[in-house]
Coordinates of C-alpha atoms in Angstrom, one line a residue:
M1 CA -18.8 -70.8 55.8
S2 CA -17.6 -70.5 59.4
G3 CA -16.9 -73.4 61.8
D4 CA -14.8 -76.5 61.7
A5 CA -15.7 -79.8 60.0
R6 CA -14.3 -81.6 63.1
D7 CA -17.0 -80.0 65.2
L8 CA -19.6 -81.4 62.9
R9 CA -18.3 -84.9 63.1
A10 CA -18.3 -84.7 66.9
A11 CA -21.9 -83.3 66.9
A12 CA -23.1 -86.1 64.5
T13 CA -22.1 -88.7 67.1
G14 CA -23.6 -86.8 70.0
T15 CA -26.7 -87.2 72.0
L16 CA -28.5 -84.3 70.4
A17 CA -28.2 -85.8 66.9
A18 CA -29.5 -89.1 68.2
Q19 CA -32.8 -87.5 69.0
L20 CA -33.5 -86.8 65.3
S21 CA -33.8 -88.9 62.2
A22 CA -30.5 -89.0 60.3
R23 CA -32.5 -89.1 57.1
W24 CA -34.4 -85.9 58.1
M25 CA -31.1 -84.1 59.1
E26 CA -29.5 -85.1 55.8
E27 CA -32.5 -84.0 53.7
H28 CA -32.5 -80.5 55.3
A29 CA -28.8 -80.3 55.9
V30 CA -29.1 -79.4 59.6
L31 CA -27.3 -80.7 62.7
P32 CA -27.8 -79.8 66.3
L33 CA -24.6 -78.7 68.0
E34 CA -25.3 -77.8 71.6
V35 CA -27.9 -76.4 73.9
S36 CA -27.0 -73.5 76.2
H37 CA -29.3 -71.2 78.3
G38 CA -32.3 -72.4 76.4
I39 CA -30.8 -71.8 72.9
L40 CA -30.1 -74.6 70.5
Q41 CA -27.1 -74.0 68.2
V42 CA -27.9 -75.5 64.9
A43 CA -25.4 -76.1 62.0
A44 CA -27.1 -75.0 58.7
E45 CA -26.1 -73.3 55.5
G46 CA -28.7 -70.5 55.5
V47 CA -32.1 -69.5 56.9
L48 CA -34.1 -72.5 58.2
A49 CA -37.4 -73.3 56.5
P50 CA -40.3 -72.6 58.9
A51 CA -41.2 -76.3 59.1
V52 CA -37.6 -77.2 60.0
H53 CA -37.3 -74.4 62.6
D54 CA -40.6 -75.6 64.2
T55 CA -39.5 -79.2 64.3
L56 CA -36.2 -78.3 66.1
E57 CA -37.9 -76.0 68.5
R58 CA -40.5 -78.6 69.5
T59 CA -37.9 -81.4 69.7
F60 CA -35.5 -79.6 72.0
D61 CA -37.9 -77.1 73.6
A62 CA -35.4 -74.3 72.9
G63 CA -34.9 -71.2 70.8
I64 CA -32.9 -71.7 67.6
H65 CA -29.7 -70.0 66.6
V66 CA -28.1 -70.9 63.2
V67 CA -24.3 -71.4 63.0
P68 CA -23.3 -71.2 59.3
Y69 CA -21.7 -74.3 57.8
A70 CA -21.6 -75.6 54.2
A71 CA -24.4 -78.0 53.5
G72 CA -22.0 -80.5 52.0
D73 CA -20.0 -80.6 55.2
I74 CA -23.1 -81.2 57.3
R75 CA -24.3 -84.0 55.1
A76 CA -20.9 -85.7 55.0
A77 CA -20.7 -85.6 58.8
I78 CA -24.2 -87.1 59.2
L79 CA -23.5 -89.9 56.7
S80 CA -20.1 -90.8 58.0
A81 CA -21.2 -91.0 61.6
P82 CA -21.2 -94.5 63.2
R83 CA -24.6 -96.3 63.0
A84 CA -24.8 -96.9 66.7
A85 CA -24.8 -93.1 67.4
L86 CA -27.5 -92.5 64.7
P87 CA -30.1 -95.1 65.2
H88 CA -32.4 -93.6 62.6
Q89 CA -29.9 -93.9 59.8
P90 CA -31.9 -94.2 56.6
S91 CA -31.7 -97.5 54.7
D92 CA -31.5 -95.7 51.4
T93 CA -29.5 -92.9 50.0
R94 CA -30.0 -89.9 47.8
V95 CA -28.0 -91.6 45.0
A96 CA -29.5 -94.9 44.1
H97 CA -28.3 -97.6 41.7
L98 CA -24.7 -96.5 41.8
D99 CA -23.9 -100.2 41.2
G100 CA -25.6 -103.5 41.4
S101 CA -24.2 -104.7 44.7
A102 CA -23.2 -101.8 47.0
H103 CA -25.9 -101.4 49.6
I104 CA -26.1 -99.5 52.8
G105 CA -26.4 -101.7 55.9
T106 CA -23.0 -103.0 57.1
G107 CA -22.6 -100.4 59.8
E108 CA -18.8 -100.0 59.5
R109 CA -17.0 -97.1 61.1
P110 CA -15.0 -94.5 59.1
D111 CA -11.8 -95.5 61.0
V112 CA -11.5 -98.7 59.0
L113 CA -10.5 -96.6 56.1
R114 CA -7.0 -95.8 57.4
G115 CA -4.1 -97.1 55.4
E116 CA -3.1 -94.6 52.7
R117 CA -0.2 -96.7 51.5
T118 CA -2.5 -99.6 50.4
E119 CA -1.4 -100.9 47.0
S120 CA -3.2 -104.2 46.7
L121 CA -6.0 -104.2 44.1
D122 CA -8.2 -106.3 46.4
D123 CA -7.6 -103.9 49.3
L124 CA -8.5 -100.9 47.0
Q125 CA -11.7 -102.6 45.9
A126 CA -12.6 -103.3 49.5
L127 CA -12.0 -99.7 50.5
A128 CA -14.2 -98.4 47.7
S129 CA -17.1 -100.6 48.8
R130 CA -17.1 -99.6 52.5
E131 CA -20.4 -98.2 53.7
P132 CA -19.0 -94.9 54.9
V133 CA -17.3 -94.3 51.6
I134 CA -20.4 -95.1 49.6
Q135 CA -22.4 -92.8 51.8
V136 CA -19.9 -89.9 51.5
V137 CA -19.7 -90.2 47.7
N138 CA -23.5 -90.4 47.5
A139 CA -23.9 -87.3 49.6
M140 CA -21.4 -85.4 47.5
L141 CA -23.2 -86.2 44.3
A142 CA -26.6 -85.5 45.8
E143 CA -25.4 -82.1 47.1
A144 CA -23.9 -81.2 43.7
A145 CA -27.2 -82.2 41.9
R146 CA -29.3 -80.2 44.4
A147 CA -27.1 -77.1 44.1
G148 CA -27.1 -77.3 40.3
A149 CA -23.3 -77.6 40.1
S150 CA -21.7 -78.1 36.7
D151 CA -18.5 -79.7 38.0
V152 CA -17.2 -81.2 41.3
H153 CA -13.5 -81.0 42.1
V154 CA -12.1 -83.6 44.5
E155 CA -8.5 -82.5 45.3
S156 CA -6.0 -84.5 47.3
G157 CA -4.1 -82.4 49.9
P158 CA -1.7 -83.1 52.8
D159 CA -4.6 -83.2 55.3
G160 CA -7.2 -85.1 53.2
L161 CA -9.6 -84.2 50.4
R162 CA -10.8 -80.8 49.5
V163 CA -14.2 -80.8 47.6
R164 CA -15.3 -77.8 45.6
M165 CA -18.2 -77.3 43.3
R166 CA -18.6 -75.0 40.3
L167 CA -21.8 -73.0 40.7
D168 CA -22.6 -70.3 38.1
G169 CA -19.1 -70.6 36.7
V170 CA -17.3 -70.0 40.0
L171 CA -15.7 -72.6 42.3
R172 CA -17.0 -72.7 45.8
E173 CA -15.9 -74.7 48.8
A174 CA -18.2 -77.6 49.6
Q175 CA -16.5 -79.7 52.2
Q176 CA -13.2 -81.1 53.6
L177 CA -12.8 -84.8 54.1
G178 CA -10.1 -86.2 56.4
A179 CA -7.0 -88.1 55.3
E180 CA -8.7 -91.4 56.1
F181 CA -11.1 -90.9 53.2
R182 CA -8.5 -89.9 50.5
T183 CA -7.7 -93.2 48.9
A184 CA -11.1 -94.7 49.5
V185 CA -13.2 -91.9 48.0
I186 CA -10.9 -91.5 44.9
S187 CA -11.1 -95.3 44.4
R188 CA -14.9 -95.3 44.8
L189 CA -15.2 -92.6 42.1
K190 CA -12.9 -94.5 39.8
V191 CA -14.9 -97.7 40.3
L192 CA -18.1 -95.8 39.3
A193 CA -16.4 -94.6 36.0
G194 CA -14.9 -98.0 35.2
L195 CA -11.3 -96.8 35.6
D196 CA -8.2 -98.8 36.8
I197 CA -8.2 -98.1 40.6
A198 CA -4.6 -99.5 40.9
E199 CA -3.2 -97.0 38.4
R200 CA -2.3 -93.8 40.2
R201 CA 0.7 -92.6 38.0
L202 CA -1.2 -91.7 34.8
P203 CA -4.2 -89.5 34.1
Q204 CA -7.4 -91.4 33.3
D205 CA -10.8 -90.5 31.9
G206 CA -14.1 -92.3 32.2
R207 CA -17.9 -92.0 32.5
A208 CA -20.7 -93.1 34.7
R209 CA -24.4 -92.8 34.9
V210 CA -26.1 -92.5 38.3
R211 CA -29.6 -91.8 39.6
V212 CA -30.1 -88.9 42.1
G213 CA -33.7 -88.9 43.2
D214 CA -35.8 -88.7 40.0
R215 CA -32.8 -87.4 38.0
E216 CA -30.4 -89.4 35.9
L217 CA -26.9 -87.9 35.8
D218 CA -24.1 -88.5 33.3
L219 CA -20.7 -88.1 35.0
R220 CA -17.6 -87.4 33.0
L221 CA -14.6 -88.1 35.3
S222 CA -11.0 -87.2 34.8
T223 CA -8.1 -88.0 37.2
L224 CA -4.7 -86.4 37.6
P225 CA -1.7 -87.8 39.6
A226 CA -0.9 -84.8 41.8
L227 CA 1.7 -84.2 44.5
H228 CA -0.4 -85.4 47.5
G229 CA -2.4 -88.0 45.6
E230 CA -4.9 -88.2 42.8
S231 CA -7.3 -85.3 42.1
V232 CA -10.6 -85.9 40.3
V233 CA -12.9 -83.6 38.4
L234 CA -16.5 -84.7 37.6
R235 CA -18.5 -82.9 35.0
L236 CA -22.3 -83.4 35.7
L237 CA -24.7 -83.7 32.8
D238 CA -28.4 -84.5 32.9
G239 CA -28.0 -87.8 31.0
G240 CA -30.1 -86.7 28.1
H241 CA -33.1 -86.3 30.3
A242 CA -32.9 -82.6 31.1
E243 CA -35.7 -80.3 30.6
Q244 CA -36.2 -78.7 27.2
P245 CA -33.5 -76.0 26.5
S246 CA -34.3 -72.3 26.9
S247 CA -35.6 -70.2 24.2
L248 CA -33.3 -67.7 22.4
E249 CA -35.0 -64.8 24.2
S250 CA -34.3 -66.2 27.6
L251 CA -30.5 -66.3 27.1
G252 CA -30.2 -62.5 27.5
F253 CA -28.8 -61.6 24.1
H254 CA -29.0 -57.9 23.0
H255 CA -32.0 -57.3 20.7
D256 CA -29.8 -56.6 17.7
V257 CA -27.7 -59.7 18.2
L258 CA -30.8 -61.8 18.7
T259 CA -32.4 -60.5 15.5
Q260 CA -29.3 -61.1 13.4
W261 CA -28.7 -64.5 14.9
R262 CA -32.3 -65.6 14.2
G263 CA -31.9 -64.4 10.6
L264 CA -28.8 -66.6 10.2
L265 CA -30.6 -69.6 11.7
H266 CA -33.3 -69.5 9.1
R267 CA -30.9 -69.6 6.1
A268 CA -31.2 -72.7 4.0
S269 CA -27.5 -73.5 4.0
G270 CA -24.1 -72.5 5.3
L271 CA -22.0 -72.9 8.4
L272 CA -22.8 -71.2 11.7
L273 CA -20.4 -71.3 14.6
V274 CA -20.6 -70.5 18.4
S275 CA -17.2 -69.9 20.0
G276 CA -16.0 -69.6 23.5
P277 CA -14.1 -71.5 26.2
T278 CA -15.5 -74.5 28.0
G279 CA -18.4 -73.6 30.2
S280 CA -19.4 -70.5 28.2
G281 CA -22.9 -71.7 27.3
K282 CA -22.2 -72.7 23.7
T283 CA -24.2 -75.9 23.8
T284 CA -27.2 -74.2 25.5
T285 CA -27.2 -71.6 22.7
L286 CA -27.1 -74.2 20.0
Y287 CA -29.9 -76.2 21.6
A288 CA -32.1 -73.1 21.8
A289 CA -31.3 -72.6 18.1
L290 CA -32.4 -76.2 17.3
R291 CA -35.5 -75.8 19.3
E292 CA -36.4 -72.9 17.0
R293 CA -35.5 -74.6 13.7
S294 CA -37.1 -78.0 14.6
T295 CA -40.4 -77.7 12.8
P296 CA -42.5 -80.5 11.1
G297 CA -41.0 -79.6 7.7
V298 CA -37.4 -79.7 8.7
K299 CA -35.2 -82.7 9.5
V300 CA -32.6 -82.0 12.2
V301 CA -29.8 -84.5 13.0
T302 CA -27.1 -84.0 15.7
V303 CA -23.9 -85.7 16.6
E304 CA -22.8 -85.0 20.1
D305 CA -20.3 -85.9 22.8
P306 CA -22.3 -86.5 24.9
V307 CA -26.0 -85.8 24.3
E308 CA -26.9 -83.2 27.0
Y309 CA -30.6 -82.6 26.2
R310 CA -33.2 -84.9 24.7
L311 CA -35.1 -83.0 22.0
D312 CA -38.4 -84.2 20.5
G313 CA -38.5 -84.5 16.8
I314 CA -34.7 -84.5 16.4
V315 CA -32.4 -87.5 15.6
Q316 CA -29.5 -87.3 18.1
L317 CA -26.4 -89.4 17.8
P318 CA -24.1 -89.8 20.8
I319 CA -20.4 -90.4 20.0
N320 CA -19.0 -93.7 21.0
G321 CA -15.2 -93.5 20.8
R322 CA -14.6 -97.1 22.1
A323 CA -16.7 -98.5 19.3
G324 CA -14.9 -96.3 16.7
F325 CA -17.9 -94.1 16.2
G326 CA -16.4 -90.6 16.2
F327 CA -17.4 -87.2 14.7
P328 CA -16.0 -87.8 11.2
N329 CA -17.7 -91.2 10.5
A330 CA -20.9 -90.0 12.3
L331 CA -21.0 -86.9 10.1
R332 CA -20.6 -89.0 7.0
A333 CA -23.5 -91.3 8.0
I334 CA -25.7 -88.3 8.8
L335 CA -25.3 -86.9 5.2
R336 CA -26.9 -90.1 3.9
H337 CA -30.1 -89.4 5.9
D338 CA -31.2 -86.4 4.0
P339 CA -31.0 -83.8 6.8
D340 CA -31.8 -80.1 6.5
V341 CA -30.0 -79.0 9.6
I342 CA -27.0 -80.6 11.2
L343 CA -25.5 -80.0 14.6
V344 CA -21.9 -81.1 15.1
G345 CA -21.0 -80.9 18.8
E346 CA -17.5 -79.5 18.1
L347 CA -15.1 -78.9 15.2
R348 CA -12.1 -80.4 17.0
D349 CA -10.0 -81.7 14.1
A350 CA -9.3 -81.2 10.4
E351 CA -11.3 -84.1 9.2
T352 CA -14.5 -83.1 11.0
A353 CA -14.1 -79.5 10.0
D354 CA -13.6 -80.5 6.3
I355 CA -16.7 -82.7 6.3
A356 CA -18.8 -80.0 8.0
V357 CA -17.7 -77.4 5.4
Q358 CA -18.5 -79.8 2.6
A359 CA -21.9 -80.4 4.1
A360 CA -22.6 -76.7 4.3
L361 CA -21.4 -76.3 0.7
T362 CA -23.9 -78.9 -0.6
G363 CA -27.0 -77.3 0.8
H364 CA -27.2 -78.1 4.5
L365 CA -27.3 -75.7 7.4
V366 CA -24.5 -76.8 9.7
L367 CA -24.2 -75.6 13.3
S368 CA -21.1 -76.3 15.5
T369 CA -18.8 -74.9 18.2
V370 CA -15.1 -74.0 18.2
H371 CA -12.8 -72.9 21.0
T372 CA -11.6 -69.3 20.2
T373 CA -11.5 -66.1 22.2
D374 CA -13.7 -64.1 19.9
A375 CA -15.7 -64.3 16.7
T376 CA -13.0 -63.2 14.3
A377 CA -10.5 -65.7 15.6
A378 CA -12.7 -68.5 14.5
L379 CA -11.8 -67.8 10.9
V380 CA -8.1 -68.2 11.6
R381 CA -8.7 -71.3 13.8
L382 CA -10.5 -73.2 11.0
Q383 CA -7.8 -72.2 8.5
E384 CA -5.2 -73.5 10.9
M385 CA -7.1 -76.8 10.9
G386 CA -6.5 -77.1 7.2
V387 CA -9.8 -75.8 5.8
P388 CA -9.0 -73.8 2.6
A389 CA -9.8 -70.1 2.8
Y390 CA -11.9 -70.2 -0.3
L391 CA -14.2 -72.9 1.2
L392 CA -14.6 -71.0 4.4
S393 CA -15.4 -67.8 2.5
A394 CA -18.1 -69.7 0.5
T395 CA -19.7 -71.4 3.5
L396 CA -19.2 -69.5 6.8
Q397 CA -22.2 -67.3 7.4
G398 CA -21.6 -66.1 11.0
V399 CA -19.8 -66.6 14.3
L400 CA -21.3 -66.0 17.7
A401 CA -18.7 -65.6 20.4
Q402 CA -20.1 -65.7 23.9
R403 CA -19.4 -65.8 27.7
L404 CA -21.6 -66.2 30.7
V405 CA -21.5 -63.7 33.5
R406 CA -23.2 -64.1 36.9
R407 CA -26.6 -62.3 37.2
V408 CA -27.2 -59.9 40.1
C409 CA -29.6 -61.5 42.5
A410 CA -33.1 -60.2 41.9
A411 CA -34.0 -60.4 45.6
C412 CA -31.1 -58.4 47.1
G413 CA -29.7 -56.3 44.2
V414 CA -29.5 -52.6 44.8
W415 CA -28.2 -49.6 42.8
R416 CA -25.3 -47.5 44.0
P417 CA -23.0 -44.8 42.6
L418 CA -19.6 -45.7 41.1
T419 CA -16.5 -45.3 43.3
G420 CA -13.5 -43.3 42.0
P421 CA -11.6 -46.3 40.8
E422 CA -14.7 -47.7 39.2
Q423 CA -15.2 -44.4 37.3
A424 CA -11.6 -44.6 36.1
R425 CA -12.1 -48.2 34.9
A426 CA -15.3 -47.2 33.0
A427 CA -13.5 -44.3 31.4
A428 CA -10.7 -46.5 30.3
D429 CA -13.2 -48.5 28.4
H430 CA -14.9 -45.4 27.1
Q431 CA -18.1 -46.0 29.1
S432 CA -20.1 -43.3 30.8
I433 CA -22.2 -45.2 33.3
Q434 CA -22.8 -43.4 36.6
Q435 CA -24.2 -46.2 38.8
L436 CA -24.2 -50.0 39.0
R437 CA -26.3 -52.7 40.7
E438 CA -24.9 -55.2 43.2
G439 CA -26.4 -57.9 45.4
A440 CA -26.0 -57.5 49.1
G441 CA -26.4 -61.2 49.7
C442 CA -29.4 -63.1 50.9
A443 CA -30.8 -66.6 51.5
Q444 CA -32.0 -66.9 47.9
C445 CA -28.4 -66.4 46.5
A446 CA -26.6 -68.1 49.4
G447 CA -25.0 -64.8 50.4
T448 CA -23.2 -64.4 47.1
G449 CA -25.2 -61.5 45.6
F450 CA -25.6 -63.5 42.4
R451 CA -28.2 -65.9 41.2
G452 CA -28.1 -67.5 37.7
R453 CA -26.1 -66.3 34.7
V454 CA -26.7 -64.2 31.6
A455 CA -24.9 -64.4 28.2
I456 CA -22.8 -61.6 26.7
A457 CA -22.0 -62.0 23.0
E458 CA -20.2 -60.8 19.9
L459 CA -21.9 -61.7 16.6
L460 CA -19.9 -61.5 13.4
V461 CA -22.0 -61.7 10.2
L462 CA -19.7 -62.1 7.2
N463 CA -20.2 -59.7 4.4
D464 CA -18.5 -59.4 1.0
A465 CA -15.8 -57.0 2.4
M466 CA -14.9 -59.3 5.3
R467 CA -14.8 -62.4 2.9
A468 CA -12.5 -60.5 0.5
A469 CA -10.1 -59.5 3.3
F470 CA -10.0 -63.0 4.6
M471 CA -9.3 -64.4 1.1
R472 CA -6.4 -61.8 0.8
G473 CA -4.9 -63.2 4.0
E474 CA -5.3 -60.1 6.1
S475 CA -4.1 -60.4 9.7
L476 CA -6.4 -61.1 12.6
M477 CA -6.1 -57.5 13.9
T478 CA -7.1 -56.1 10.6
L479 CA -10.2 -58.4 10.5
R480 CA -11.1 -57.3 14.0
G481 CA -10.7 -53.7 13.0
M482 CA -13.1 -54.2 10.1
A483 CA -15.6 -55.9 12.3
R484 CA -15.6 -52.9 14.8
A485 CA -15.9 -50.5 11.8
Q486 CA -19.0 -52.4 10.7
G487 CA -20.6 -51.9 14.1
V488 CA -19.9 -55.3 15.6
A489 CA -19.8 -54.8 19.4
S490 CA -17.0 -56.7 21.2
L491 CA -17.6 -59.1 24.1
R492 CA -16.4 -56.4 26.5
D493 CA -18.8 -53.8 25.1
D494 CA -21.7 -56.2 25.5
G495 CA -20.6 -56.8 29.0
W496 CA -20.7 -53.1 29.8
R497 CA -24.3 -53.1 28.3
C498 CA -25.3 -55.6 30.9
V499 CA -23.6 -53.6 33.7
A500 CA -25.5 -50.5 32.6
A501 CA -28.7 -52.5 32.6
G502 CA -28.1 -53.7 36.2
E503 CA -27.9 -57.4 35.1
T504 CA -24.3 -57.9 36.2
T505 CA -21.4 -56.1 37.9
M506 CA -18.2 -54.5 36.6
D507 CA -16.0 -57.0 38.4
E508 CA -17.9 -59.9 36.7
V509 CA -17.2 -58.5 33.2
V510 CA -13.5 -57.9 34.0
R511 CA -13.3 -61.5 35.5
V512 CA -14.9 -63.1 32.4
V513 CA -13.6 -61.0 29.5
S514 CA -10.0 -60.2 29.0
E515 CA -8.5 -56.8 28.2
D516 CA -7.8 -58.0 24.7
D517 CA -11.5 -58.7 24.0
R518 CA -12.2 -55.0 24.0
A519 CA -10.1 -54.5 20.9

């Protein structure tokens, strides 16, 4: 976005902004900048909605010209402006019930936040409860929820706080806050998550639950002591109240992969794994699988950290580490409740992996996730955890490795021929495509050319030959070679399929899938 955040802060205290309701400006992320020669310059992120355009036109009796700014910067400027300059400041905020006592209404100016070297616990608590700080944090969370961000990064720098949001797997600039907000905003976030606000030398982790409009969000917060002050990352989850997960068909898997995966899901017993890095859509795939398996004649129990969707007809157990309720003892308790299908959020240690394998061996279908680069590596990873090869060979039925690539915007995507370098890149991967589809950028995709994401996958179904090779202790490269010989498409191959179909771009596949994954 173009423009300077300082211009926004000046405009928010100006006479033009005073003619509009602050609540209305915040809701629509618009801010009048100046009027010149009958034209009103308006800060906004994209094309104005007709109703907003008409309101501005009538209020100022001028034509409208949009100056592009990030919506988060606009809202932060509006909410941090002094009350006297914005007489219509709303009495509520987009984020309600952040705590039991904090309430908008004291009318304090942002300049009271100065004092970066404050060390007193009382002073830090006072900073975190200032009205401008509460408003800025509320606006930040509201903007993240509105945009559908999965993570919010609040990073301390020499000039203040840099706020970025991860949308469709890619970090995007959201806003820049001045140095006067650094300590106060970080302290406010730590207060929400129940962390020690006086501890700045060590990393901390915590959780919070906030309400944004009619949505309830679970926040997982992690801090790091960086060079210029603490940096915070917030993972946004829907607090167990999200809509029902997608169906398997809607995830975008190739027909052959979908057919084989569905066949594995309907087996009576065994271990099924979904692998990939954080943010690759593993949980979404597993929930879609549970949605299909959850029928009146089947009992499904899950143990998760945290519960991301609330599913009807399924018993879901959230992990509570502070109470000593972790994956191993939760899994042991589940086995006494006569389940047919068990979902274990992640196989993260030897004890959990061993219990999951034993459950699969005794007649249960067990679904879980593991962090590996591809499907074949999952076998080696579990063996490294201490699970004997003979137990894995007897229980593991299949591994689905996946990634998420951004989907070309349906509104502005157009086909074009490949350039010379692109043809060379395709030839290096033994691909013969002649054209690809790209998004030009429009209001619907915020000018990025992408909207939403689609899964690419590699599905390894273990057969007798693969089991025998694994039992013999064959190398990972040998096992991968056997998988390719059996017709298992790699993640990179499936990515090229999506490029040929116009669902994503060549650059997206290269960004998400490494060179090694084409082996």
